[in-house]
PDB file of C-alpha atoms in Angstrom:
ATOM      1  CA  UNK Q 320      -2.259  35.482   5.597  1.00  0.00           C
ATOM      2  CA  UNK Q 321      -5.220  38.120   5.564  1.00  0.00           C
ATOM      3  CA  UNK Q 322      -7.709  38.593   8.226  1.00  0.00           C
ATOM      4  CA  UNK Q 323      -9.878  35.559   7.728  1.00  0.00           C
ATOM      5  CA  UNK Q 324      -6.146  33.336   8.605  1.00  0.00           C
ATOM      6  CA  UNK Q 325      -7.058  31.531  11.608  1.00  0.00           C
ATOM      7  CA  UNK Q 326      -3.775  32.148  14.126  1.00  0.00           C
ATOM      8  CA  UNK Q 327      -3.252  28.427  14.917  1.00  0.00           C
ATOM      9  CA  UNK Q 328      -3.106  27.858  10.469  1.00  0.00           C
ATOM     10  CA  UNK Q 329      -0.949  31.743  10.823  1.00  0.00           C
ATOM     11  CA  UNK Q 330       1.584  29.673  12.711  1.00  0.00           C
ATOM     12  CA  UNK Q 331       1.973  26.663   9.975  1.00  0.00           C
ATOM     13  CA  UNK Q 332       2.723  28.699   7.205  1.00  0.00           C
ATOM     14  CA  UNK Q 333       6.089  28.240   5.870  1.00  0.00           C
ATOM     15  CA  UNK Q 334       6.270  24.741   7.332  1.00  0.00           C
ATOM     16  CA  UNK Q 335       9.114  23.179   4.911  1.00  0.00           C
ATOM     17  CA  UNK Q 336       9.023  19.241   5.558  1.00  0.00           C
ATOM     18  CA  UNK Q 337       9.692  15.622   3.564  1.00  0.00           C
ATOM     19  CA  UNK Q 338       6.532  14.589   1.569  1.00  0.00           C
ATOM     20  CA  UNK Q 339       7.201  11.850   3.729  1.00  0.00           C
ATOM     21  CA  UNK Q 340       7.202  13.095   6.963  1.00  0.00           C
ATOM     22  CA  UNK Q 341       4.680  11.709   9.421  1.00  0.00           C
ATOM     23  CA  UNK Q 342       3.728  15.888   9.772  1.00  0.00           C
ATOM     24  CA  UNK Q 343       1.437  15.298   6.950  1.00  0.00           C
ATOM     25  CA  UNK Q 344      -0.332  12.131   8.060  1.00  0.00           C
ATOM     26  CA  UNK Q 345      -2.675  15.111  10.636  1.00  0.00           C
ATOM     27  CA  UNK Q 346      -1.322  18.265   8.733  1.00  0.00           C
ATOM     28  CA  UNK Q 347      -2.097  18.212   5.131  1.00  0.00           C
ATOM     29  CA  UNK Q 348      -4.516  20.883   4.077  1.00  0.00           C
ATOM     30  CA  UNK Q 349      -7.220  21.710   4.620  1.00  0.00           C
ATOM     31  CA  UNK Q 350      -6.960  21.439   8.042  1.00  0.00           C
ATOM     32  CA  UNK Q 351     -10.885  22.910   8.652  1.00  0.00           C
ATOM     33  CA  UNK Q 352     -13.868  24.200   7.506  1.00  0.00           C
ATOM     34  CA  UNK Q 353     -13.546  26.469   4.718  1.00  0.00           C
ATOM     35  CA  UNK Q 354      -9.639  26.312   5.240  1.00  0.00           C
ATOM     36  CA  UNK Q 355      -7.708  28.101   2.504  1.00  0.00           C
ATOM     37  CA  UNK Q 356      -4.529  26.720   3.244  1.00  0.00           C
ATOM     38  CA  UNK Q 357      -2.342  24.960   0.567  1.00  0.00           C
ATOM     39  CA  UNK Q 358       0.751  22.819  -0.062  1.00  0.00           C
ATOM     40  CA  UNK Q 359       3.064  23.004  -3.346  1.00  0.00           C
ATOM     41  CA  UNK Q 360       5.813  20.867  -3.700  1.00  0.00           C
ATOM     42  CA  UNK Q 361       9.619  22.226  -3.653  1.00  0.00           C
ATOM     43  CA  UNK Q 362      11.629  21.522  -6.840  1.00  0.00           C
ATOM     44  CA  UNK Q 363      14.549  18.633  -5.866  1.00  0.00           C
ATOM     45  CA  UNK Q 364      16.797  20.293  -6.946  1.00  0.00           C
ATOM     46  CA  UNK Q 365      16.426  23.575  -5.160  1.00  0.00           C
ATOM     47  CA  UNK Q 366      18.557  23.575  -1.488  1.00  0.00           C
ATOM     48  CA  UNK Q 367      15.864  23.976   1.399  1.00  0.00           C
ATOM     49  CA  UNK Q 368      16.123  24.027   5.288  1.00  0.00           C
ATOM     50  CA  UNK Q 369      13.483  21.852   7.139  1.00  0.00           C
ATOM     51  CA  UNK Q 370      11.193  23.063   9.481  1.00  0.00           C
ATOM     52  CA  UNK Q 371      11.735  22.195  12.949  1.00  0.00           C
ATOM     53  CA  UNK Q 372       9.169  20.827  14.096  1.00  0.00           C
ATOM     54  CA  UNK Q 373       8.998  20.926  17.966  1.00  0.00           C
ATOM     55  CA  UNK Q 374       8.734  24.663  16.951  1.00  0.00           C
ATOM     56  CA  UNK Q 375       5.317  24.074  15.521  1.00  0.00           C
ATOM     57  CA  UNK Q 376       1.737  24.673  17.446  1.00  0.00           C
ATOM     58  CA  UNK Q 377      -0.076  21.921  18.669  1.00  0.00           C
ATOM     59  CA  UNK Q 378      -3.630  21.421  17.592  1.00  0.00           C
ATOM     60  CA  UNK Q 379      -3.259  23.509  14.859  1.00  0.00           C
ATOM     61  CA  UNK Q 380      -5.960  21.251  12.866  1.00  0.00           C
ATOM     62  CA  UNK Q 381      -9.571  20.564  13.796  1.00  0.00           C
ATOM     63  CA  UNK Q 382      -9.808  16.626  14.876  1.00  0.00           C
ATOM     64  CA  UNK Q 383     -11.973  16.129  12.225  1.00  0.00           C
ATOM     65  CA  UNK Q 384      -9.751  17.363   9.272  1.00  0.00           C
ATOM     66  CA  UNK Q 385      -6.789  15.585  10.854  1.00  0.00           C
ATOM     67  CA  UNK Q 386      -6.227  13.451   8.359  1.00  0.00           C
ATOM     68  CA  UNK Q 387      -3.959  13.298   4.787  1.00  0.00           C
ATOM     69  CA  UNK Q 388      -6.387  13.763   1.749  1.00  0.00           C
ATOM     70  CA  UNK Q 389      -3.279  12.663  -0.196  1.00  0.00           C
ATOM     71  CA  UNK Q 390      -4.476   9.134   1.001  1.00  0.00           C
ATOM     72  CA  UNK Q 391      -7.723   9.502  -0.982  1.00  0.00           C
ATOM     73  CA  UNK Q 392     -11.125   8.102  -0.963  1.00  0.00           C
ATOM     74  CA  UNK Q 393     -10.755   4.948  -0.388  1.00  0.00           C
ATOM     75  CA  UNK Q 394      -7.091   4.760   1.725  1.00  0.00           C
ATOM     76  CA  UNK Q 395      -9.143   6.774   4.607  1.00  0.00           C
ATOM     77  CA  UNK Q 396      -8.119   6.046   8.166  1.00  0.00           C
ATOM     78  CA  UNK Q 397     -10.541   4.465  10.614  1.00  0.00           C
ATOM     79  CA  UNK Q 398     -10.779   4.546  14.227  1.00  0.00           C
ATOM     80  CA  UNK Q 399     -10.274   1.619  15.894  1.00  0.00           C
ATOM     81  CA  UNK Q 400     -13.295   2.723  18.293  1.00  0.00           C
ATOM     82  CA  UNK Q 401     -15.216   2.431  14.689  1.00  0.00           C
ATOM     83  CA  UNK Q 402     -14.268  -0.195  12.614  1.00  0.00           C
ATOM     84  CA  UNK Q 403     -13.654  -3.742  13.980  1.00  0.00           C
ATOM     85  CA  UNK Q 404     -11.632  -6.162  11.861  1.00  0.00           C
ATOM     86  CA  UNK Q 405     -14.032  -9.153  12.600  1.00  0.00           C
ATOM     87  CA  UNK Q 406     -16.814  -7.439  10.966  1.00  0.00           C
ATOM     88  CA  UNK Q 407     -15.053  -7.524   7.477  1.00  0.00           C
ATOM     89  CA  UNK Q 408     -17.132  -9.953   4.859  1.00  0.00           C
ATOM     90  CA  UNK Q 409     -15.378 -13.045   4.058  1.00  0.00           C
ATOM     91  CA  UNK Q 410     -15.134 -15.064   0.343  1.00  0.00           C
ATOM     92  CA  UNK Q 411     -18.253 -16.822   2.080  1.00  0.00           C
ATOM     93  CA  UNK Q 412     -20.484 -13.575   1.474  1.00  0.00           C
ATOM     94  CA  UNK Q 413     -19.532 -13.001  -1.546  1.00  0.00           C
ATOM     95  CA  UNK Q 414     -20.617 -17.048  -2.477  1.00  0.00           C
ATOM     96  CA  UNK Q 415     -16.569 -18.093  -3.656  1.00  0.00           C
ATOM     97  CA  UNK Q 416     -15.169 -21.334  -2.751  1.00  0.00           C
ATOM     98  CA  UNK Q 417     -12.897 -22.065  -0.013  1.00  0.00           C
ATOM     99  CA  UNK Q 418      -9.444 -21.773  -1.592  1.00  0.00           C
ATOM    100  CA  UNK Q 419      -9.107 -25.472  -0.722  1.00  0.00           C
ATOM    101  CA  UNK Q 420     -12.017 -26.459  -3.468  1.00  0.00           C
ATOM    102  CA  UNK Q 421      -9.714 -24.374  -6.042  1.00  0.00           C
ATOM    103  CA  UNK Q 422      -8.456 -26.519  -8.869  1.00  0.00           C
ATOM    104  CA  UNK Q 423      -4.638 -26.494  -9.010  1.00  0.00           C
ATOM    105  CA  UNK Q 424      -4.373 -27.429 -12.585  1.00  0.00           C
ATOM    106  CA  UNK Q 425      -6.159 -23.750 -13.330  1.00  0.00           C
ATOM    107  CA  UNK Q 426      -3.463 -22.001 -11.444  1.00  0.00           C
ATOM    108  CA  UNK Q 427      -0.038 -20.473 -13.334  1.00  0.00           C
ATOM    109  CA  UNK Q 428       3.299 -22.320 -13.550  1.00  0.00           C
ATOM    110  CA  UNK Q 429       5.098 -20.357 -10.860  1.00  0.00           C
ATOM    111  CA  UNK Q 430       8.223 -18.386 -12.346  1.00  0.00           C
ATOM    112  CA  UNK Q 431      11.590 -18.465 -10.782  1.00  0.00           C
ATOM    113  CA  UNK Q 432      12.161 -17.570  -7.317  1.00  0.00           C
ATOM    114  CA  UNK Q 433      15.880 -15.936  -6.909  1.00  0.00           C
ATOM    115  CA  UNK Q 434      18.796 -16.073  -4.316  1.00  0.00           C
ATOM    116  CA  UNK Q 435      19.205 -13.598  -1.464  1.00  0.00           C
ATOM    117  CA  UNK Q 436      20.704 -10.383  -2.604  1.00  0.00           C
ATOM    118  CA  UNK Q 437      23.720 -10.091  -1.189  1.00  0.00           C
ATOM    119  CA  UNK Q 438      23.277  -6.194   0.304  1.00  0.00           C
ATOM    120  CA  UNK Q 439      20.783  -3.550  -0.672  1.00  0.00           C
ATOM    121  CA  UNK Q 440      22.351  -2.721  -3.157  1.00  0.00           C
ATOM    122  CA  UNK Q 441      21.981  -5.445  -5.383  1.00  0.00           C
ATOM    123  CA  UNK Q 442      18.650  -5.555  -4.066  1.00  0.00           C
ATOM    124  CA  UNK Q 443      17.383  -2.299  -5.640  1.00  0.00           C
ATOM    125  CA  UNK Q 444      19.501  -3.570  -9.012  1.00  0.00           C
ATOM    126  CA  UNK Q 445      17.386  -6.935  -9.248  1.00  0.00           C
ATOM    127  CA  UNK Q 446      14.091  -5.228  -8.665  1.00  0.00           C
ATOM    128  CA  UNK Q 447      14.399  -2.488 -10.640  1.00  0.00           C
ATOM    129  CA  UNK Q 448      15.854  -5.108 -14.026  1.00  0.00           C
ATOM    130  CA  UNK Q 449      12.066  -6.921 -13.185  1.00  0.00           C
ATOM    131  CA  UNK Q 450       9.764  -4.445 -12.364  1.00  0.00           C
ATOM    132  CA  UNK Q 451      11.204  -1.259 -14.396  1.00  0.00           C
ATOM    133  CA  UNK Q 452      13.578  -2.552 -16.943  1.00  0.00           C
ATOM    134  CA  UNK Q 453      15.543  -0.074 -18.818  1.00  0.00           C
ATOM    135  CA  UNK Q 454      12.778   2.850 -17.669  1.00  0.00           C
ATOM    136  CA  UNK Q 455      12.474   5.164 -14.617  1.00  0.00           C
ATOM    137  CA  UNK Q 456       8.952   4.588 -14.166  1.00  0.00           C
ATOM    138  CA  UNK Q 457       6.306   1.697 -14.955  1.00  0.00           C
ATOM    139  CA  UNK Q 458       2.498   2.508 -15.042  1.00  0.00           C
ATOM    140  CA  UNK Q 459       1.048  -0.547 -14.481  1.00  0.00           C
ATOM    141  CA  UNK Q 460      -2.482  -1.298 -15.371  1.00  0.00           C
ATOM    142  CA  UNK Q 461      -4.490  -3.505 -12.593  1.00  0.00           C
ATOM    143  CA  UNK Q 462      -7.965  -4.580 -13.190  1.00  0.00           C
ATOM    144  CA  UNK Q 463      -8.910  -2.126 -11.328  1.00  0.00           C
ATOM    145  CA  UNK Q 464      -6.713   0.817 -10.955  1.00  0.00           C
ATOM    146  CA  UNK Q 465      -3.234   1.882 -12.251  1.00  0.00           C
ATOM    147  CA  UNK Q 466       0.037   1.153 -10.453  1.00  0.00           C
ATOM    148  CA  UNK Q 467       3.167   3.198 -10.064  1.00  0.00           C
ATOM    149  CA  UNK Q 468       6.531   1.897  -9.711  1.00  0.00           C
ATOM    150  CA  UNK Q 469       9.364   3.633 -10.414  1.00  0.00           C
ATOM    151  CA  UNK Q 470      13.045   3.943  -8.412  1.00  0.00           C
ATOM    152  CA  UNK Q 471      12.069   5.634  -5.584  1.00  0.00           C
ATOM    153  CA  UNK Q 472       9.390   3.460  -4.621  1.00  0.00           C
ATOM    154  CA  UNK Q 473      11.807   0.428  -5.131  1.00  0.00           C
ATOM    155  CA  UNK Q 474      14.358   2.329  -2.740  1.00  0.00           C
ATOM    156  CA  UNK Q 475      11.518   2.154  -0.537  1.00  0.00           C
ATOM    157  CA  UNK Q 476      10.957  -1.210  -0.778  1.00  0.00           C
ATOM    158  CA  UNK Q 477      14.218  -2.478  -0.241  1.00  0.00           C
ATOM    159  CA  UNK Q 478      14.620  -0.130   2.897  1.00  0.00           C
ATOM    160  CA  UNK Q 479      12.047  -1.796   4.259  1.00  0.00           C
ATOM    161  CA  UNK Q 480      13.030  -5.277   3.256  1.00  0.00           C
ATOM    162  CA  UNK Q 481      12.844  -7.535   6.039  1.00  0.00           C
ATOM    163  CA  UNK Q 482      11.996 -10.935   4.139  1.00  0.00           C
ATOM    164  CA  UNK Q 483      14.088 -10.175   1.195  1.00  0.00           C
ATOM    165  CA  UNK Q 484      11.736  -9.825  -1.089  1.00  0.00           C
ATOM    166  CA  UNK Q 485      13.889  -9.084  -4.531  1.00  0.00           C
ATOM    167  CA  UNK Q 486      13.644 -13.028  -4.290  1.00  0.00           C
ATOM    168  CA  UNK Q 487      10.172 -13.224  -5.436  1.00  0.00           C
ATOM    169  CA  UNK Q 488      10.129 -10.497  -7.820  1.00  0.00           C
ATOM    170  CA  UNK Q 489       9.050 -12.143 -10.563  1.00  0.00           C
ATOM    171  CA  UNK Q 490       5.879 -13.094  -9.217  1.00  0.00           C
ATOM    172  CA  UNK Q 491       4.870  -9.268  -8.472  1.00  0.00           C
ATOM    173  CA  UNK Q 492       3.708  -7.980 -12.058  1.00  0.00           C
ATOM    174  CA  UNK Q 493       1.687 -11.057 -12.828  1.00  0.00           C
ATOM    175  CA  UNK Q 494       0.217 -10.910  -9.577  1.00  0.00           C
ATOM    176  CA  UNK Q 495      -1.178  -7.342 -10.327  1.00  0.00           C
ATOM    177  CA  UNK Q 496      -1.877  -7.512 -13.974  1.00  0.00           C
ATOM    178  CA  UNK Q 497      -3.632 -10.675 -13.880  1.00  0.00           C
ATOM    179  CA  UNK Q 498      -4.817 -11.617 -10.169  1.00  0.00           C
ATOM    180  CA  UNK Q 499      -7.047 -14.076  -9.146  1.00  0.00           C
ATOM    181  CA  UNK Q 500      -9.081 -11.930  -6.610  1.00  0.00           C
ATOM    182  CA  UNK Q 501      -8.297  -8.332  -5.517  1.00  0.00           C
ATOM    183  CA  UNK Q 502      -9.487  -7.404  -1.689  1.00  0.00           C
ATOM    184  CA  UNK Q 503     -10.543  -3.890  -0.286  1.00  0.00           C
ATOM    185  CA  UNK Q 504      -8.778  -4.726   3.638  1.00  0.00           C
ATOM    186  CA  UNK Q 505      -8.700  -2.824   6.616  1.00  0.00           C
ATOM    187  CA  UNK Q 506      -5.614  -3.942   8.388  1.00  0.00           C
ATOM    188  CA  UNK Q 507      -4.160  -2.431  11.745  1.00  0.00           C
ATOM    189  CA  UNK Q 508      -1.411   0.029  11.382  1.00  0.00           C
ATOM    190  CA  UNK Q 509       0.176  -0.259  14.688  1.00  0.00           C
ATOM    191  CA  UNK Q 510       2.146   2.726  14.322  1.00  0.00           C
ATOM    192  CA  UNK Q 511      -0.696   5.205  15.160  1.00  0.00           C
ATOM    193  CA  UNK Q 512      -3.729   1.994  16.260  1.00  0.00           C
ATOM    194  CA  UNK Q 513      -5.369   2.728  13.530  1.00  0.00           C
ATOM    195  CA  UNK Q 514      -7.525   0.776  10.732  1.00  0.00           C
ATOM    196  CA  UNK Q 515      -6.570   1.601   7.269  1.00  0.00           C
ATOM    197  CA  UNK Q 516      -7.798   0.231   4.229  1.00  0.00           C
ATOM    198  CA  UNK Q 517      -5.606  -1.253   1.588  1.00  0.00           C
ATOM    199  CA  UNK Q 518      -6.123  -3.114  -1.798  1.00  0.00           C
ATOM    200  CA  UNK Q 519      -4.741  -6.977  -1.617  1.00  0.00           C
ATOM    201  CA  UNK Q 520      -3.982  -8.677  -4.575  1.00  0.00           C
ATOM    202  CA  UNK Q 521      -3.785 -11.958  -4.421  1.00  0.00           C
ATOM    203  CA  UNK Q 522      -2.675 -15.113  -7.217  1.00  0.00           C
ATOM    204  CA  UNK Q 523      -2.273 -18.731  -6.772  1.00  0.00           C
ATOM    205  CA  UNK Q 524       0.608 -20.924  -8.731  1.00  0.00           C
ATOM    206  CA  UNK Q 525       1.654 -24.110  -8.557  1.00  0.00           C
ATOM    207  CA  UNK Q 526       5.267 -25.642  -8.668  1.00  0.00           C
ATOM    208  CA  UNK Q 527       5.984 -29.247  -9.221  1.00  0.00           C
ATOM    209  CA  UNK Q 528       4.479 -30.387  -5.493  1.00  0.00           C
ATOM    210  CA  UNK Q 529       3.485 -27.370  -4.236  1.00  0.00           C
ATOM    211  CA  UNK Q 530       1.124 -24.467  -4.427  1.00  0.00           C
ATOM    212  CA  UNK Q 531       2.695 -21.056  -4.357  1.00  0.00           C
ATOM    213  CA  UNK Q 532       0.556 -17.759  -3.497  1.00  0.00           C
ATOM    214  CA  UNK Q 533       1.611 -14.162  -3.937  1.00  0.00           C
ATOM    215  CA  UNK Q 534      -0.253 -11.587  -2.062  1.00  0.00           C
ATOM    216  CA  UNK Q 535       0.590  -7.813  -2.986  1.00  0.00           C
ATOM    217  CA  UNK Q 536      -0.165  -5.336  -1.036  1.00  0.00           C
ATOM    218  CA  UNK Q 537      -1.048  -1.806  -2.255  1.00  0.00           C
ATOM    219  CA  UNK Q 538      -0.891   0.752   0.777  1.00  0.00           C
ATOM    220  CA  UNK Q 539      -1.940   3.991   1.608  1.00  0.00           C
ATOM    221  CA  UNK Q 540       0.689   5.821   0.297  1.00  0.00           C
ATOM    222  CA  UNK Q 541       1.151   4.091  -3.056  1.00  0.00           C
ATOM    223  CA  UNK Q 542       3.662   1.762  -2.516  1.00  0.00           C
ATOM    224  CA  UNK Q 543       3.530  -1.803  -2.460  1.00  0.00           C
ATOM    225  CA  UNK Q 544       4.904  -4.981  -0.826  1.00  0.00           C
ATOM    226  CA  UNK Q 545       4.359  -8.144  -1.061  1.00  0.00           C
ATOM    227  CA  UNK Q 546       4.311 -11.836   0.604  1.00  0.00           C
ATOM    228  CA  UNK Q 547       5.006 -15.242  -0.395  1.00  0.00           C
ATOM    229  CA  UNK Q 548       3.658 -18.533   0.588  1.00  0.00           C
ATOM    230  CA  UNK Q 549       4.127 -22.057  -0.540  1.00  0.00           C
ATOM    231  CA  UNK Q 550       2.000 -24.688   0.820  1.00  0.00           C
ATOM    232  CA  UNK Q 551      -0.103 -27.682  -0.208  1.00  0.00           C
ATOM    233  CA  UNK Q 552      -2.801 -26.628   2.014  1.00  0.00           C
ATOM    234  CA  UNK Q 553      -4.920 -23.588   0.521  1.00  0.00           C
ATOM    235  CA  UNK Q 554      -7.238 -23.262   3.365  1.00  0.00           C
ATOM    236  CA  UNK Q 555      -5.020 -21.060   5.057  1.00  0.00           C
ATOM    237  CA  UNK Q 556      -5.468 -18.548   2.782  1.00  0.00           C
ATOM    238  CA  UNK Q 557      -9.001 -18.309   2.921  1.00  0.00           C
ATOM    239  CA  UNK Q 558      -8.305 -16.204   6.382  1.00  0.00           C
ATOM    240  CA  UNK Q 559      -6.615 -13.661   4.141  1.00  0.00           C
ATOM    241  CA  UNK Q 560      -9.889 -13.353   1.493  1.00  0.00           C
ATOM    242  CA  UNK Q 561     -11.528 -10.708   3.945  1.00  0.00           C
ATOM    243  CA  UNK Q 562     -13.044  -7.204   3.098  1.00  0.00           C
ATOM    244  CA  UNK Q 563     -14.900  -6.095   0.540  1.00  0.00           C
ATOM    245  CA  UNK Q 564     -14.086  -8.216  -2.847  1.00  0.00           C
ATOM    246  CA  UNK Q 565     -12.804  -5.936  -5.901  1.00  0.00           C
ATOM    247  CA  UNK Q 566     -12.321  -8.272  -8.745  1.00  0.00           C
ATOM    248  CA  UNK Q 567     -12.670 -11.580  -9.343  1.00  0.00           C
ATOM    249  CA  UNK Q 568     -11.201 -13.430 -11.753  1.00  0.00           C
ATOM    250  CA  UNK Q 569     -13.734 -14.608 -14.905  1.00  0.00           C
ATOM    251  CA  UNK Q 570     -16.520 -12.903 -13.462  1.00  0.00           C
TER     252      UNK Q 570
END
């Protein structure tokens, strides 16, 4: 707040909101060119009052800088005027096999699937028995990056359960400790129309008649979800081995 603050940045400061909050997605610092502004994070357990927001200046942040740097390198956002999703590379490009050629008897014995939780709840309780144990957290160690899960993130997960997905949990640390391909994707977020990039795991099993295939999804924000298939058709999934490849497996 000396004389170099610009007034529009003047006006943010002592903006008090959820790390959550779509604020950040355009507001997190810096916010332009040799911008000094900063963020720290308030302890949980200390009692705050939340900014409101329709109180707050609009285009307080350069268009260029509007953007979360929380979200990283490679989680950037896209325009849609930009990036087009048909010019991704396929498995093609990178010379793999349709998924169809793949040789079932390679693939892992798919675990147990598990009933329908019966409310969130129980939900949160079976996921967090799978992916978490008897800890808070679990660091988990990808081929090519680290994963964090811990009870929040589950919370998260099971908010936003819409295809009960505590049923398939035991597919979800095999699938990113030991995948068969991992995928750099831009998908749309429809949200805001925008391309973002995301990191899809992906790992074939077979049941007794049936192929089974896992995709995990690590997004923007560090959380994960996940979808299951079961088919005797692979082809289909070669529409979901687009992007840039990460990791192969056994090469």
């Amino acid at each position: 707040l000396d004389k170099k603050t610009r007034p529009s940045h003047r006006a943010l400061h002592g903006v008090v909101l959820p790390k959550d909050d779509d604020f950040w997605r355009t507001h997190y610092p810096p916010n332009g060119w040799n911008c000094r502004c900063r963020v720290r994070a308030v302890p949980a357990h200390k009692k705050v009052t939340p900014t409101d927001k329709s109180t707050l200046p609009l285009h307080a942040v350069d268009p260029d800088w509007a953007y979360d740097v929380r979200e990283g390198r490679f989680f950037d956002r896209l325009s849609a005027n930009d990036v087009e999703i048909a010019a991704q590379s396929t498995y093609k490009d990178f010379n793999l096999p349709s998924a169809s050629e793949l040789d079932r008897e390679n693939f892992e014995d798919a675990p147990k699937t598990l009933p329908k939780a019966k409310n969130d709840g129980e939900a949160i309780k079976v996921l967090q028995e799978i992916l978490l144990g008897d800890k808070d957290r679990n660091i988990i160690q990808t081929p090519i990056t680290k994963v964090l899960l811990d009870r929040q993130m589950i919370r998260h997960i099971v908010k936003d359960n819409k295809d009960n997905r505590e049923r398939f949990a035991h597919f979800v640390l095999p699938t990113l400790t030991d995948p068969d391909e991992i995928w750099a994707v831009k998908e749309k977020y429809t949200d805001d129309r925008y391309f973002k990039k995301r990191y899809r795991f992906i790992k074939f099993f077979k049941t007794k008649k049936d192929n089974a295939i896992v995709i995990v999804r690590l997004l923007r924000d560090g959380s994960l979800a996940w979808t299951f298939f079961k088919t005797k058709d692979l082809k289909y999934f070669d529409k979901q081995r687009v992007g840039i490849l990460m990791y192969f497996k056994g090469r």
